[in-house]
Every structure is written in structure tokens, then in C-alpha cells.
JSON list of C-alpha atoms in Angstrom, two decimals:
[
{"chain": "A", "resi": 14, "resn": "UNK", "atom": "CA", "xyz": [89.28, 68.31, 87.37]},
{"chain": "A", "resi": 15, "resn": "UNK", "atom": "CA", "xyz": [91.92, 67.41, 84.79]},
{"chain": "A", "resi": 16, "resn": "UNK", "atom": "CA", "xyz": [93.16, 69.71, 82.04]},
{"chain": "A", "resi": 17, "resn": "UNK", "atom": "CA", "xyz": [91.23, 67.64, 79.50]},
{"chain": "A", "resi": 18, "resn": "UNK", "atom": "CA", "xyz": [87.95, 68.81, 81.06]},
{"chain": "A", "resi": 19, "resn": "UNK", "atom": "CA", "xyz": [88.58, 72.40, 79.96]},
{"chain": "A", "resi": 20, "resn": "UNK", "atom": "CA", "xyz": [88.05, 73.83, 76.48]},
{"chain": "A", "resi": 21, "resn": "UNK", "atom": "CA", "xyz": [91.54, 75.33, 76.70]},
{"chain": "A", "resi": 22, "resn": "UNK", "atom": "CA", "xyz": [94.31, 75.48, 79.27]},
{"chain": "A", "resi": 23, "resn": "UNK", "atom": "CA", "xyz": [93.41, 77.60, 82.32]},
{"chain": "A", "resi": 24, "resn": "UNK", "atom": "CA", "xyz": [95.48, 80.69, 83.04]},
{"chain": "A", "resi": 25, "resn": "UNK", "atom": "CA", "xyz": [98.42, 80.01, 85.37]},
{"chain": "A", "resi": 26, "resn": "UNK", "atom": "CA", "xyz": [98.24, 81.03, 89.01]},
{"chain": "A", "resi": 27, "resn": "UNK", "atom": "CA", "xyz": [99.72, 84.49, 89.50]},
{"chain": "A", "resi": 28, "resn": "UNK", "atom": "CA", "xyz": [102.52, 84.52, 92.05]},
{"chain": "A", "resi": 29, "resn": "UNK", "atom": "CA", "xyz": [105.42, 86.57, 93.37]},
{"chain": "A", "resi": 30, "resn": "UNK", "atom": "CA", "xyz": [108.86, 85.56, 94.67]},
{"chain": "A", "resi": 31, "resn": "UNK", "atom": "CA", "xyz": [109.41, 85.67, 98.42]},
{"chain": "A", "resi": 32, "resn": "UNK", "atom": "CA", "xyz": [112.68, 87.04, 99.74]},
{"chain": "A", "resi": 33, "resn": "UNK", "atom": "CA", "xyz": [114.80, 84.34, 101.35]},
{"chain": "A", "resi": 34, "resn": "UNK", "atom": "CA", "xyz": [112.62, 81.48, 100.12]},
{"chain": "A", "resi": 35, "resn": "UNK", "atom": "CA", "xyz": [112.43, 79.19, 97.12]},
{"chain": "A", "resi": 36, "resn": "UNK", "atom": "CA", "xyz": [108.64, 79.18, 97.50]},
{"chain": "A", "resi": 37, "resn": "UNK", "atom": "CA", "xyz": [106.45, 81.77, 95.83]},
{"chain": "A", "resi": 38, "resn": "UNK", "atom": "CA", "xyz": [103.35, 83.52, 97.13]},
{"chain": "A", "resi": 39, "resn": "UNK", "atom": "CA", "xyz": [100.24, 82.68, 95.09]},
{"chain": "A", "resi": 40, "resn": "UNK", "atom": "CA", "xyz": [98.28, 85.88, 94.55]},
{"chain": "A", "resi": 41, "resn": "UNK", "atom": "CA", "xyz": [94.56, 85.86, 95.18]},
{"chain": "A", "resi": 42, "resn": "UNK", "atom": "CA", "xyz": [93.19, 89.40, 94.68]},
{"chain": "A", "resi": 43, "resn": "UNK", "atom": "CA", "xyz": [94.52, 92.91, 94.11]},
{"chain": "A", "resi": 44, "resn": "UNK", "atom": "CA", "xyz": [92.96, 95.73, 96.13]},
{"chain": "A", "resi": 45, "resn": "UNK", "atom": "CA", "xyz": [93.89, 99.39, 95.70]},
{"chain": "A", "resi": 46, "resn": "UNK", "atom": "CA", "xyz": [93.16, 102.27, 98.08]},
{"chain": "A", "resi": 47, "resn": "UNK", "atom": "CA", "xyz": [92.22, 105.54, 96.41]},
{"chain": "A", "resi": 48, "resn": "UNK", "atom": "CA", "xyz": [93.45, 108.96, 97.58]},
{"chain": "A", "resi": 49, "resn": "UNK", "atom": "CA", "xyz": [95.20, 107.91, 100.79]},
{"chain": "A", "resi": 50, "resn": "UNK", "atom": "CA", "xyz": [97.77, 110.74, 101.01]},
{"chain": "A", "resi": 51, "resn": "UNK", "atom": "CA", "xyz": [96.40, 114.25, 101.54]},
{"chain": "A", "resi": 52, "resn": "UNK", "atom": "CA", "xyz": [98.76, 115.95, 99.10]},
{"chain": "A", "resi": 53, "resn": "UNK", "atom": "CA", "xyz": [97.88, 113.50, 96.32]},
{"chain": "A", "resi": 54, "resn": "UNK", "atom": "CA", "xyz": [94.16, 113.90, 97.00]},
{"chain": "A", "resi": 55, "resn": "UNK", "atom": "CA", "xyz": [94.60, 117.66, 96.61]},
{"chain": "A", "resi": 56, "resn": "UNK", "atom": "CA", "xyz": [96.57, 117.32, 93.36]},
{"chain": "A", "resi": 57, "resn": "UNK", "atom": "CA", "xyz": [93.75, 115.14, 92.01]},
{"chain": "A", "resi": 58, "resn": "UNK", "atom": "CA", "xyz": [91.21, 117.81, 92.93]},
{"chain": "A", "resi": 59, "resn": "UNK", "atom": "CA", "xyz": [89.47, 115.65, 95.53]},
{"chain": "A", "resi": 60, "resn": "UNK", "atom": "CA", "xyz": [90.61, 116.57, 99.08]},
{"chain": "A", "resi": 61, "resn": "UNK", "atom": "CA", "xyz": [89.79, 114.02, 101.78]},
{"chain": "A", "resi": 62, "resn": "UNK", "atom": "CA", "xyz": [88.20, 114.76, 105.17]},
{"chain": "A", "resi": 63, "resn": "UNK", "atom": "CA", "xyz": [88.86, 111.68, 107.29]},
{"chain": "A", "resi": 64, "resn": "UNK", "atom": "CA", "xyz": [86.40, 112.84, 109.94]},
{"chain": "A", "resi": 65, "resn": "UNK", "atom": "CA", "xyz": [83.46, 112.27, 107.60]},
{"chain": "A", "resi": 66, "resn": "UNK", "atom": "CA", "xyz": [84.82, 109.82, 105.00]},
{"chain": "A", "resi": 67, "resn": "UNK", "atom": "CA", "xyz": [85.91, 106.21, 104.86]},
{"chain": "A", "resi": 68, "resn": "UNK", "atom": "CA", "xyz": [88.56, 104.68, 102.62]},
{"chain": "A", "resi": 69, "resn": "UNK", "atom": "CA", "xyz": [87.47, 103.68, 99.13]},
{"chain": "A", "resi": 70, "resn": "UNK", "atom": "CA", "xyz": [88.84, 100.89, 97.01]},
{"chain": "A", "resi": 71, "resn": "UNK", "atom": "CA", "xyz": [89.06, 99.58, 93.49]},
{"chain": "A", "resi": 72, "resn": "UNK", "atom": "CA", "xyz": [90.30, 96.24, 92.24]},
{"chain": "A", "resi": 73, "resn": "UNK", "atom": "CA", "xyz": [92.35, 94.96, 89.35]},
{"chain": "A", "resi": 74, "resn": "UNK", "atom": "CA", "xyz": [92.47, 91.51, 87.85]},
{"chain": "A", "resi": 75, "resn": "UNK", "atom": "CA", "xyz": [95.33, 89.38, 89.21]},
{"chain": "A", "resi": 76, "resn": "UNK", "atom": "CA", "xyz": [96.37, 88.91, 85.56]},
{"chain": "A", "resi": 77, "resn": "UNK", "atom": "CA", "xyz": [97.57, 92.55, 85.56]},
{"chain": "A", "resi": 78, "resn": "UNK", "atom": "CA", "xyz": [100.31, 91.62, 88.05]},
{"chain": "A", "resi": 79, "resn": "UNK", "atom": "CA", "xyz": [103.81, 92.31, 86.71]},
{"chain": "A", "resi": 80, "resn": "UNK", "atom": "CA", "xyz": [107.10, 91.61, 88.44]},
{"chain": "A", "resi": 81, "resn": "UNK", "atom": "CA", "xyz": [109.59, 94.38, 89.09]},
{"chain": "A", "resi": 82, "resn": "UNK", "atom": "CA", "xyz": [112.32, 94.49, 86.45]},
{"chain": "A", "resi": 83, "resn": "UNK", "atom": "CA", "xyz": [109.93, 93.93, 83.57]},
{"chain": "A", "resi": 84, "resn": "UNK", "atom": "CA", "xyz": [109.57, 95.91, 80.37]},
{"chain": "A", "resi": 85, "resn": "UNK", "atom": "CA", "xyz": [105.92, 96.53, 79.51]},
{"chain": "A", "resi": 86, "resn": "UNK", "atom": "CA", "xyz": [104.44, 97.99, 76.35]},
{"chain": "A", "resi": 87, "resn": "UNK", "atom": "CA", "xyz": [102.97, 101.47, 76.51]},
{"chain": "A", "resi": 88, "resn": "UNK", "atom": "CA", "xyz": [99.26, 100.64, 76.66]},
{"chain": "A", "resi": 89, "resn": "UNK", "atom": "CA", "xyz": [96.72, 101.35, 73.92]},
{"chain": "A", "resi": 90, "resn": "UNK", "atom": "CA", "xyz": [94.08, 104.10, 73.86]},
{"chain": "A", "resi": 91, "resn": "UNK", "atom": "CA", "xyz": [95.89, 106.53, 76.16]},
{"chain": "A", "resi": 92, "resn": "UNK", "atom": "CA", "xyz": [98.09, 109.58, 75.80]},
{"chain": "A", "resi": 93, "resn": "UNK", "atom": "CA", "xyz": [98.63, 110.09, 79.53]},
{"chain": "A", "resi": 94, "resn": "UNK", "atom": "CA", "xyz": [100.04, 106.98, 81.22]},
{"chain": "A", "resi": 95, "resn": "UNK", "atom": "CA", "xyz": [100.87, 107.69, 84.89]},
{"chain": "A", "resi": 96, "resn": "UNK", "atom": "CA", "xyz": [102.99, 106.12, 87.61]},
{"chain": "A", "resi": 97, "resn": "UNK", "atom": "CA", "xyz": [101.80, 105.78, 91.21]},
{"chain": "A", "resi": 98, "resn": "UNK", "atom": "CA", "xyz": [104.31, 104.44, 93.76]},
{"chain": "A", "resi": 99, "resn": "UNK", "atom": "CA", "xyz": [102.82, 102.48, 96.67]},
{"chain": "A", "resi": 100, "resn": "UNK", "atom": "CA", "xyz": [103.54, 100.34, 99.72]},
{"chain": "A", "resi": 101, "resn": "UNK", "atom": "CA", "xyz": [101.85, 96.95, 99.32]},
{"chain": "A", "resi": 102, "resn": "UNK", "atom": "CA", "xyz": [100.51, 94.79, 102.17]},
{"chain": "A", "resi": 103, "resn": "UNK", "atom": "CA", "xyz": [100.54, 91.02, 101.64]},
{"chain": "A", "resi": 104, "resn": "UNK", "atom": "CA", "xyz": [97.83, 89.22, 103.61]},
{"chain": "A", "resi": 105, "resn": "UNK", "atom": "CA", "xyz": [98.86, 85.85, 105.06]},
{"chain": "A", "resi": 106, "resn": "UNK", "atom": "CA", "xyz": [95.76, 84.61, 106.91]},
{"chain": "A", "resi": 107, "resn": "UNK", "atom": "CA", "xyz": [92.03, 84.54, 106.24]},
{"chain": "A", "resi": 108, "resn": "UNK", "atom": "CA", "xyz": [90.05, 87.11, 108.18]},
{"chain": "A", "resi": 109, "resn": "UNK", "atom": "CA", "xyz": [86.67, 88.84, 108.27]},
{"chain": "A", "resi": 110, "resn": "UNK", "atom": "CA", "xyz": [85.60, 91.84, 110.36]},
{"chain": "A", "resi": 111, "resn": "UNK", "atom": "CA", "xyz": [89.09, 92.15, 111.78]},
{"chain": "A", "resi": 112, "resn": "UNK", "atom": "CA", "xyz": [89.51, 94.59, 114.71]},
{"chain": "A", "resi": 113, "resn": "UNK", "atom": "CA", "xyz": [92.19, 97.18, 113.97]},
{"chain": "A", "resi": 114, "resn": "UNK", "atom": "CA", "xyz": [94.15, 96.16, 117.06]},
{"chain": "A", "resi": 115, "resn": "UNK", "atom": "CA", "xyz": [94.41, 92.63, 115.64]},
{"chain": "A", "resi": 116, "resn": "UNK", "atom": "CA", "xyz": [95.26, 93.63, 112.06]},
{"chain": "A", "resi": 117, "resn": "UNK", "atom": "CA", "xyz": [98.93, 92.75, 112.47]},
{"chain": "A", "resi": 118, "resn": "UNK", "atom": "CA", "xyz": [98.02, 89.09, 112.93]},
{"chain": "A", "resi": 119, "resn": "UNK", "atom": "CA", "xyz": [96.89, 88.92, 109.28]},
{"chain": "A", "resi": 120, "resn": "UNK", "atom": "CA", "xyz": [99.96, 90.52, 107.70]},
{"chain": "A", "resi": 121, "resn": "UNK", "atom": "CA", "xyz": [102.48, 88.21, 106.07]},
{"chain": "A", "resi": 122, "resn": "UNK", "atom": "CA", "xyz": [104.74, 90.89, 104.64]},
{"chain": "A", "resi": 123, "resn": "UNK", "atom": "CA", "xyz": [105.12, 93.82, 102.30]},
{"chain": "A", "resi": 124, "resn": "UNK", "atom": "CA", "xyz": [106.26, 94.78, 98.81]},
{"chain": "A", "resi": 125, "resn": "UNK", "atom": "CA", "xyz": [106.92, 97.86, 96.72]},
{"chain": "A", "resi": 126, "resn": "UNK", "atom": "CA", "xyz": [104.26, 98.46, 94.10]},
{"chain": "A", "resi": 127, "resn": "UNK", "atom": "CA", "xyz": [103.24, 100.57, 91.13]},
{"chain": "A", "resi": 128, "resn": "UNK", "atom": "CA", "xyz": [99.64, 101.31, 90.18]},
{"chain": "A", "resi": 129, "resn": "UNK", "atom": "CA", "xyz": [100.10, 102.29, 86.53]},
{"chain": "A", "resi": 130, "resn": "UNK", "atom": "CA", "xyz": [97.12, 104.26, 85.26]},
{"chain": "A", "resi": 131, "resn": "UNK", "atom": "CA", "xyz": [95.62, 105.49, 81.99]},
{"chain": "A", "resi": 132, "resn": "UNK", "atom": "CA", "xyz": [94.96, 108.85, 83.64]},
{"chain": "A", "resi": 133, "resn": "UNK", "atom": "CA", "xyz": [93.07, 110.42, 80.76]},
{"chain": "A", "resi": 134, "resn": "UNK", "atom": "CA", "xyz": [90.59, 107.53, 80.70]},
{"chain": "A", "resi": 135, "resn": "UNK", "atom": "CA", "xyz": [90.30, 107.45, 84.48]},
{"chain": "A", "resi": 136, "resn": "UNK", "atom": "CA", "xyz": [89.45, 111.16, 84.71]},
{"chain": "A", "resi": 137, "resn": "UNK", "atom": "CA", "xyz": [86.86, 110.97, 81.94]},
{"chain": "A", "resi": 138, "resn": "UNK", "atom": "CA", "xyz": [85.20, 108.06, 83.73]},
{"chain": "A", "resi": 139, "resn": "UNK", "atom": "CA", "xyz": [85.40, 109.79, 87.12]},
{"chain": "A", "resi": 140, "resn": "UNK", "atom": "CA", "xyz": [83.86, 113.02, 85.86]},
{"chain": "A", "resi": 141, "resn": "UNK", "atom": "CA", "xyz": [81.01, 111.11, 84.17]},
{"chain": "A", "resi": 142, "resn": "UNK", "atom": "CA", "xyz": [80.35, 108.97, 87.24]},
{"chain": "A", "resi": 143, "resn": "UNK", "atom": "CA", "xyz": [81.43, 105.81, 85.42]},
{"chain": "A", "resi": 144, "resn": "UNK", "atom": "CA", "xyz": [83.60, 102.93, 86.68]},
{"chain": "A", "resi": 145, "resn": "UNK", "atom": "CA", "xyz": [87.36, 103.42, 86.46]},
{"chain": "A", "resi": 146, "resn": "UNK", "atom": "CA", "xyz": [88.11, 100.04, 84.87]},
{"chain": "A", "resi": 147, "resn": "UNK", "atom": "CA", "xyz": [89.50, 101.25, 81.55]},
{"chain": "A", "resi": 148, "resn": "UNK", "atom": "CA", "xyz": [91.78, 103.69, 83.37]},
{"chain": "A", "resi": 149, "resn": "UNK", "atom": "CA", "xyz": [92.95, 101.37, 86.12]},
{"chain": "A", "resi": 150, "resn": "UNK", "atom": "CA", "xyz": [92.46, 97.69, 85.22]},
{"chain": "A", "resi": 151, "resn": "UNK", "atom": "CA", "xyz": [95.17, 97.89, 82.55]},
{"chain": "A", "resi": 152, "resn": "UNK", "atom": "CA", "xyz": [97.22, 94.93, 81.34]},
{"chain": "A", "resi": 153, "resn": "UNK", "atom": "CA", "xyz": [100.62, 94.75, 83.09]},
{"chain": "A", "resi": 154, "resn": "UNK", "atom": "CA", "xyz": [99.73, 97.72, 85.30]},
{"chain": "A", "resi": 155, "resn": "UNK", "atom": "CA", "xyz": [100.00, 96.19, 88.79]},
{"chain": "A", "resi": 156, "resn": "UNK", "atom": "CA", "xyz": [103.75, 96.11, 89.34]},
{"chain": "A", "resi": 157, "resn": "UNK", "atom": "CA", "xyz": [105.23, 94.50, 92.45]},
{"chain": "A", "resi": 158, "resn": "UNK", "atom": "CA", "xyz": [108.63, 93.72, 93.86]},
{"chain": "A", "resi": 159, "resn": "UNK", "atom": "CA", "xyz": [109.31, 90.47, 95.66]},
{"chain": "A", "resi": 160, "resn": "UNK", "atom": "CA", "xyz": [107.34, 89.88, 98.85]},
{"chain": "A", "resi": 161, "resn": "UNK", "atom": "CA", "xyz": [109.37, 90.65, 101.97]},
{"chain": "A", "resi": 162, "resn": "UNK", "atom": "CA", "xyz": [108.20, 88.48, 104.89]},
{"chain": "A", "resi": 163, "resn": "UNK", "atom": "CA", "xyz": [107.44, 90.54, 108.01]},
{"chain": "A", "resi": 164, "resn": "UNK", "atom": "CA", "xyz": [104.83, 88.46, 109.83]},
{"chain": "A", "resi": 165, "resn": "UNK", "atom": "CA", "xyz": [102.89, 90.52, 112.33]},
{"chain": "A", "resi": 166, "resn": "UNK", "atom": "CA", "xyz": [104.75, 93.76, 111.63]},
{"chain": "A", "resi": 167, "resn": "UNK", "atom": "CA", "xyz": [102.89, 97.02, 111.07]},
{"chain": "A", "resi": 168, "resn": "UNK", "atom": "CA", "xyz": [104.93, 99.56, 109.13]},
{"chain": "A", "resi": 169, "resn": "UNK", "atom": "CA", "xyz": [104.19, 102.99, 110.54]},
{"chain": "A", "resi": 170, "resn": "UNK", "atom": "CA", "xyz": [106.81, 105.15, 108.80]},
{"chain": "A", "resi": 171, "resn": "UNK", "atom": "CA", "xyz": [109.46, 105.06, 106.10]},
{"chain": "A", "resi": 172, "resn": "UNK", "atom": "CA", "xyz": [110.51, 106.96, 103.00]},
{"chain": "A", "resi": 173, "resn": "UNK", "atom": "CA", "xyz": [108.55, 106.22, 99.83]},
{"chain": "A", "resi": 174, "resn": "UNK", "atom": "CA", "xyz": [110.11, 107.53, 96.63]},
{"chain": "A", "resi": 175, "resn": "UNK", "atom": "CA", "xyz": [109.91, 107.20, 92.85]},
{"chain": "A", "resi": 176, "resn": "UNK", "atom": "CA", "xyz": [112.21, 108.44, 90.08]},
{"chain": "A", "resi": 177, "resn": "UNK", "atom": "CA", "xyz": [111.87, 108.51, 86.30]},
{"chain": "A", "resi": 178, "resn": "UNK", "atom": "CA", "xyz": [115.13, 108.32, 84.36]},
{"chain": "A", "resi": 179, "resn": "UNK", "atom": "CA", "xyz": [116.98, 109.18, 87.58]},
{"chain": "A", "resi": 180, "resn": "UNK", "atom": "CA", "xyz": [114.90, 112.27, 88.40]},
{"chain": "A", "resi": 181, "resn": "UNK", "atom": "CA", "xyz": [112.90, 112.15, 91.64]},
{"chain": "A", "resi": 182, "resn": "UNK", "atom": "CA", "xyz": [109.17, 112.63, 91.01]},
{"chain": "A", "resi": 183, "resn": "UNK", "atom": "CA", "xyz": [107.53, 111.33, 94.20]},
{"chain": "A", "resi": 184, "resn": "UNK", "atom": "CA", "xyz": [108.94, 111.55, 97.70]},
{"chain": "A", "resi": 185, "resn": "UNK", "atom": "CA", "xyz": [107.00, 111.22, 100.93]},
{"chain": "A", "resi": 186, "resn": "UNK", "atom": "CA", "xyz": [106.70, 109.07, 104.04]},
{"chain": "A", "resi": 187, "resn": "UNK", "atom": "CA", "xyz": [104.37, 106.21, 104.87]},
{"chain": "A", "resi": 188, "resn": "UNK", "atom": "CA", "xyz": [103.48, 108.02, 108.08]},
{"chain": "A", "resi": 189, "resn": "UNK", "atom": "CA", "xyz": [101.45, 110.42, 105.91]},
{"chain": "A", "resi": 190, "resn": "UNK", "atom": "CA", "xyz": [98.88, 107.75, 105.00]},
{"chain": "A", "resi": 191, "resn": "UNK", "atom": "CA", "xyz": [95.42, 109.11, 105.78]},
{"chain": "A", "resi": 192, "resn": "UNK", "atom": "CA", "xyz": [94.23, 105.63, 106.78]},
{"chain": "A", "resi": 193, "resn": "UNK", "atom": "CA", "xyz": [97.09, 103.65, 108.25]},
{"chain": "A", "resi": 194, "resn": "UNK", "atom": "CA", "xyz": [97.78, 99.96, 107.73]},
{"chain": "A", "resi": 195, "resn": "UNK", "atom": "CA", "xyz": [95.76, 98.78, 110.72]},
{"chain": "A", "resi": 196, "resn": "UNK", "atom": "CA", "xyz": [92.79, 100.88, 109.65]},
{"chain": "A", "resi": 197, "resn": "UNK", "atom": "CA", "xyz": [92.95, 99.65, 106.05]},
{"chain": "A", "resi": 198, "resn": "UNK", "atom": "CA", "xyz": [93.08, 95.96, 106.94]},
{"chain": "A", "resi": 199, "resn": "UNK", "atom": "CA", "xyz": [90.22, 96.38, 109.41]},
{"chain": "A", "resi": 200, "resn": "UNK", "atom": "CA", "xyz": [88.03, 98.43, 107.08]},
{"chain": "A", "resi": 201, "resn": "UNK", "atom": "CA", "xyz": [88.56, 96.29, 103.97]},
{"chain": "A", "resi": 202, "resn": "UNK", "atom": "CA", "xyz": [87.73, 93.17, 106.00]},
{"chain": "A", "resi": 203, "resn": "UNK", "atom": "CA", "xyz": [84.25, 94.57, 106.64]},
{"chain": "A", "resi": 204, "resn": "UNK", "atom": "CA", "xyz": [83.51, 94.22, 102.92]},
{"chain": "A", "resi": 205, "resn": "UNK", "atom": "CA", "xyz": [85.51, 91.09, 102.01]},
{"chain": "A", "resi": 206, "resn": "UNK", "atom": "CA", "xyz": [86.63, 87.88, 103.62]},
{"chain": "A", "resi": 207, "resn": "UNK", "atom": "CA", "xyz": [90.35, 88.59, 103.27]},
{"chain": "A", "resi": 208, "resn": "UNK", "atom": "CA", "xyz": [92.36, 85.59, 102.09]},
{"chain": "A", "resi": 209, "resn": "UNK", "atom": "CA", "xyz": [96.03, 84.58, 102.04]},
{"chain": "A", "resi": 210, "resn": "UNK", "atom": "CA", "xyz": [97.59, 86.06, 98.92]},
{"chain": "A", "resi": 211, "resn": "UNK", "atom": "CA", "xyz": [95.43, 89.18, 98.85]},
{"chain": "A", "resi": 212, "resn": "UNK", "atom": "CA", "xyz": [97.53, 92.29, 98.14]},
{"chain": "A", "resi": 213, "resn": "UNK", "atom": "CA", "xyz": [96.51, 95.75, 99.32]},
{"chain": "A", "resi": 214, "resn": "UNK", "atom": "CA", "xyz": [98.14, 98.66, 97.48]},
{"chain": "A", "resi": 215, "resn": "UNK", "atom": "CA", "xyz": [97.88, 101.35, 100.14]},
{"chain": "A", "resi": 216, "resn": "UNK", "atom": "CA", "xyz": [97.80, 104.52, 98.01]},
{"chain": "A", "resi": 217, "resn": "UNK", "atom": "CA", "xyz": [100.26, 106.90, 96.38]},
{"chain": "A", "resi": 218, "resn": "UNK", "atom": "CA", "xyz": [101.78, 110.20, 97.50]},
{"chain": "A", "resi": 219, "resn": "UNK", "atom": "CA", "xyz": [101.80, 113.41, 95.49]},
{"chain": "A", "resi": 220, "resn": "UNK", "atom": "CA", "xyz": [103.86, 113.91, 92.36]},
{"chain": "A", "resi": 221, "resn": "UNK", "atom": "CA", "xyz": [102.20, 111.45, 90.00]},
{"chain": "A", "resi": 222, "resn": "UNK", "atom": "CA", "xyz": [102.91, 112.07, 86.35]},
{"chain": "A", "resi": 223, "resn": "UNK", "atom": "CA", "xyz": [103.15, 110.73, 82.84]},
{"chain": "A", "resi": 224, "resn": "UNK", "atom": "CA", "xyz": [105.76, 108.41, 81.36]},
{"chain": "A", "resi": 225, "resn": "UNK", "atom": "CA", "xyz": [106.68, 107.73, 77.74]},
{"chain": "A", "resi": 226, "resn": "UNK", "atom": "CA", "xyz": [108.15, 104.83, 75.77]},
{"chain": "A", "resi": 227, "resn": "UNK", "atom": "CA", "xyz": [111.77, 104.33, 76.79]},
{"chain": "A", "resi": 228, "resn": "UNK", "atom": "CA", "xyz": [111.37, 105.72, 80.30]},
{"chain": "A", "resi": 229, "resn": "UNK", "atom": "CA", "xyz": [112.77, 103.78, 83.25]},
{"chain": "A", "resi": 230, "resn": "UNK", "atom": "CA", "xyz": [110.93, 103.95, 86.57]},
{"chain": "A", "resi": 231, "resn": "UNK", "atom": "CA", "xyz": [112.68, 103.16, 89.83]},
{"chain": "A", "resi": 232, "resn": "UNK", "atom": "CA", "xyz": [111.06, 103.22, 93.24]},
{"chain": "A", "resi": 233, "resn": "UNK", "atom": "CA", "xyz": [111.74, 102.30, 96.83]},
{"chain": "A", "resi": 234, "resn": "UNK", "atom": "CA", "xyz": [110.11, 102.01, 100.21]},
{"chain": "A", "resi": 235, "resn": "UNK", "atom": "CA", "xyz": [112.42, 102.30, 103.19]},
{"chain": "A", "resi": 236, "resn": "UNK", "atom": "CA", "xyz": [112.77, 99.01, 105.01]},
{"chain": "A", "resi": 237, "resn": "UNK", "atom": "CA", "xyz": [111.02, 97.06, 102.24]},
{"chain": "A", "resi": 238, "resn": "UNK", "atom": "CA", "xyz": [113.01, 97.28, 99.04]},
{"chain": "A", "resi": 239, "resn": "UNK", "atom": "CA", "xyz": [113.08, 98.64, 95.52]},
{"chain": "A", "resi": 240, "resn": "UNK", "atom": "CA", "xyz": [111.44, 98.11, 92.17]},
{"chain": "A", "resi": 241, "resn": "UNK", "atom": "CA", "xyz": [112.09, 98.91, 88.52]},
{"chain": "A", "resi": 242, "resn": "UNK", "atom": "CA", "xyz": [109.92, 99.13, 85.41]},
{"chain": "A", "resi": 243, "resn": "UNK", "atom": "CA", "xyz": [110.82, 100.03, 81.84]},
{"chain": "A", "resi": 244, "resn": "UNK", "atom": "CA", "xyz": [108.12, 101.44, 79.57]},
{"chain": "A", "resi": 245, "resn": "UNK", "atom": "CA", "xyz": [108.38, 99.83, 76.17]},
{"chain": "A", "resi": 246, "resn": "UNK", "atom": "CA", "xyz": [107.11, 100.88, 72.76]},
{"chain": "A", "resi": 247, "resn": "UNK", "atom": "CA", "xyz": [103.36, 100.65, 72.08]},
{"chain": "A", "resi": 248, "resn": "UNK", "atom": "CA", "xyz": [102.17, 97.53, 70.32]}
]
């Protein structure tokens, strides 16, 4: 179908740069894992018992994707805008009902990510049993570094850290994930036909907190890379 068949120009395909390549990864969907570090689950007042629970997920529109290094406006209708540093899995092959022992075959690589959150709106929605969309599906809130190709590799450990204006706020290790990478890929594939370009934000450790206009966020995941985000003035 040509552009003239549309009432207006379609939105561009969201994509991310790939380290060592001139090609970019087209992004399909953004999945986020909730409460996947014990200490963060406790600080949110919702401890997790893996023996009786399964992972849970929420999604954001691909249009919320923002490249590391950007400056984004402080979002409207919130007074408590939070950072959440995460390891991101980039899916490279279609798969459905994937056995955990085969999960590595579907991994293209990894990135560093931020799940920026209107925490006040999220908590109001959570406590009223409503969807989290206004708190989570926020414009420019899905921050990602470049994709680092690591085909078939399962990251099992590595420092994950975030600082605001040079002060460390989050510091943990990927080995503290409640559901590890193999388990997440396998479980999510029971609900969705995973596709190349799907990103899975694997959860954040403890220490989440608010940022303000003018703040600079820096984060890193050992063996993957770093990211930066500057919080701009509200519109």
C-alpha cells in the first residue's frame, strides 16, 4: 500500500542502533516484567513467593522508545517520576511455547534500559485494581541503549547500577533476578508468539526513586554497556 492510500503519513518504524553494525534493529513490542528482584518487590510492598507465583508483565507502546543520550520533558500529571534500571533482552527469532533449555536460541542480544514511571499514578491505579497504563505507558519512558549482539548467550550475572547526578541510587546483580532470563523467555512465550525485535525489560532492583527537571541519569549493566538520560523541563 502506498503512502497516498493513508489519510496521513504512518508513524515511522521504531528502531535501535546495533553495536558494530550500520544496520538497526526494528522494534516490534516492548514487554516489562514486574517485581523481579526480591528487594524491589519488598520496597514496593508486594513481596514475591516464587514457589506459588508466576512472572507478570505489562506492555508499553513501541512509540515510547527513547534512545540513550536523549533529553526528555518531565511528563505531565505527575509529581513523582521514578527511574527503574533494567537489563533488556532483544529477541532475534520467532518462537512460541519455548522450552527454557532452548531459550538461548531466541536471544539476539541485550541492552541497558530504563522503565520511567509516573509512580503516583501507578500506585493509585494498583490500589484501586485498575490498569497501570497512565503510570507506565508514558511518552518517552522506555529508554534503551544500543543493542549489543550476543546471539545465543544467556547472561546469568553482572553488576546493574544507576546513578542520579553522580550519586548511586540502585546497585545490584543480575543474578538476583527472581525469574532468570531462560525462565522469562519461556514463560512469556506461553502467552505470545515472540517475534524478532521484541524487547523484554527484565525488572529493576531496589532503590527506585524520583527525579526532577535538570537531573541526569546514568546507568550500566556489566558486560552490556551504559546509558544516559537527562530530565528536561515540563512542557
